[in-house]
Amino acid sequence: ALGGKIEVPALEGKVQLKIPPGTQSHTLFRLKGQGIKKLHSLGKGDQFERVIVRVPKKLNRKQEELLKELGNLL
């Protein structure tokens, strides 16, 4: 919900991927120039990363109260 940064593996090491606030599950991000070398051409292709948002299955009482409060504010 708040967004953030995550490290993802790329062909030449790890790269930072910025996740904007409000990103929905299964959103596809493009990492320009981080893919494999283009055939018979200069440069590299793009790498795509799909974000899967995990929702907790169990909440304690405090977490549940905070989520309800957030829901009321929205």
Protein backbone atom coordinates (compact mmCIF):
# COMPACT_ATOMS: atom_id res chain seq x y z
CA ALA A 1 0.00 0.00 0.00
CA LEU A 2 2.84 2.40 0.82
CA GLY A 3 5.20 1.42 -1.97
CA GLY A 4 8.92 1.03 -1.53
CA LYS A 5 12.01 -0.40 -3.16
CA ILE A 6 12.94 -4.03 -3.68
CA GLU A 7 16.04 -5.70 -5.05
CA VAL A 8 15.48 -8.04 -8.00
CA PRO A 9 17.96 -10.30 -9.78
CA ALA A 10 19.05 -9.22 -13.26
CA LEU A 11 21.51 -10.72 -15.72
CA GLU A 12 24.39 -8.58 -14.47
CA GLY A 13 23.63 -8.57 -10.75
CA LYS A 14 20.85 -7.12 -8.67
CA VAL A 15 18.91 -3.95 -9.48
CA GLN A 16 16.55 -1.81 -7.43
CA LEU A 17 12.91 -1.71 -8.47
CA LYS A 18 10.81 1.16 -7.16
CA ILE A 19 7.25 0.10 -6.30
CA PRO A 20 4.89 3.11 -6.34
CA PRO A 21 2.25 3.48 -3.61
CA GLY A 22 -1.02 1.73 -4.44
CA THR A 23 0.54 -0.85 -6.76
CA GLN A 24 -1.88 -3.73 -7.33
CA SER A 25 -0.97 -7.41 -7.41
CA HIS A 26 0.19 -8.78 -10.78
CA THR A 27 1.40 -5.37 -11.99
CA LEU A 28 4.13 -5.74 -14.61
CA PHE A 29 7.20 -3.48 -14.43
CA ARG A 30 9.75 -3.01 -17.21
CA LEU A 31 13.44 -2.71 -16.40
CA LYS A 32 14.71 -1.00 -19.52
CA GLY A 33 18.03 -2.31 -20.85
CA GLN A 34 18.36 -5.04 -18.20
CA GLY A 35 17.44 -7.98 -20.46
CA ILE A 36 19.42 -10.13 -22.84
CA LYS A 37 21.50 -8.78 -25.72
CA LYS A 38 19.52 -8.08 -28.88
CA LEU A 39 20.21 -10.50 -31.72
CA HIS A 40 22.15 -8.94 -34.65
CA SER A 41 21.96 -5.50 -33.03
CA LEU A 42 23.53 -3.32 -30.41
CA GLY A 43 22.06 -2.85 -26.98
CA LYS A 44 20.03 -5.00 -24.67
CA GLY A 45 16.38 -5.82 -24.38
CA ASP A 46 14.18 -5.18 -21.38
CA GLN A 47 13.53 -7.34 -18.34
CA PHE A 48 10.01 -7.59 -16.98
CA GLU A 49 9.11 -8.17 -13.35
CA ARG A 50 5.63 -9.01 -12.09
CA VAL A 51 4.76 -7.90 -8.56
CA ILE A 52 2.66 -10.29 -6.47
CA VAL A 53 1.15 -8.66 -3.38
CA ARG A 54 0.80 -11.06 -0.46
CA VAL A 55 -2.10 -10.56 1.92
CA PRO A 56 -1.69 -11.91 5.47
CA LYS A 57 -4.02 -14.82 6.31
CA LYS A 58 -4.02 -14.23 10.06
CA LEU A 59 -3.99 -10.93 11.92
CA ASN A 60 -3.65 -10.28 15.61
CA ARG A 61 -6.24 -8.07 17.34
CA LYS A 62 -4.15 -4.88 17.05
CA GLN A 63 -3.47 -5.40 13.33
CA GLU A 64 -7.16 -6.03 12.68
CA GLU A 65 -8.14 -2.86 14.57
CA LEU A 66 -5.62 -0.79 12.61
CA LEU A 67 -6.87 -2.13 9.27
CA LYS A 68 -10.49 -1.39 10.25
CA GLU A 69 -9.47 2.14 11.24
CA LEU A 70 -7.73 2.60 7.88
CA GLY A 71 -10.83 1.31 6.09
CA ASN A 72 -12.98 3.85 7.92
CA LEU A 73 -10.62 6.65 6.88
CA LEU A 74 -10.75 5.62 3.23
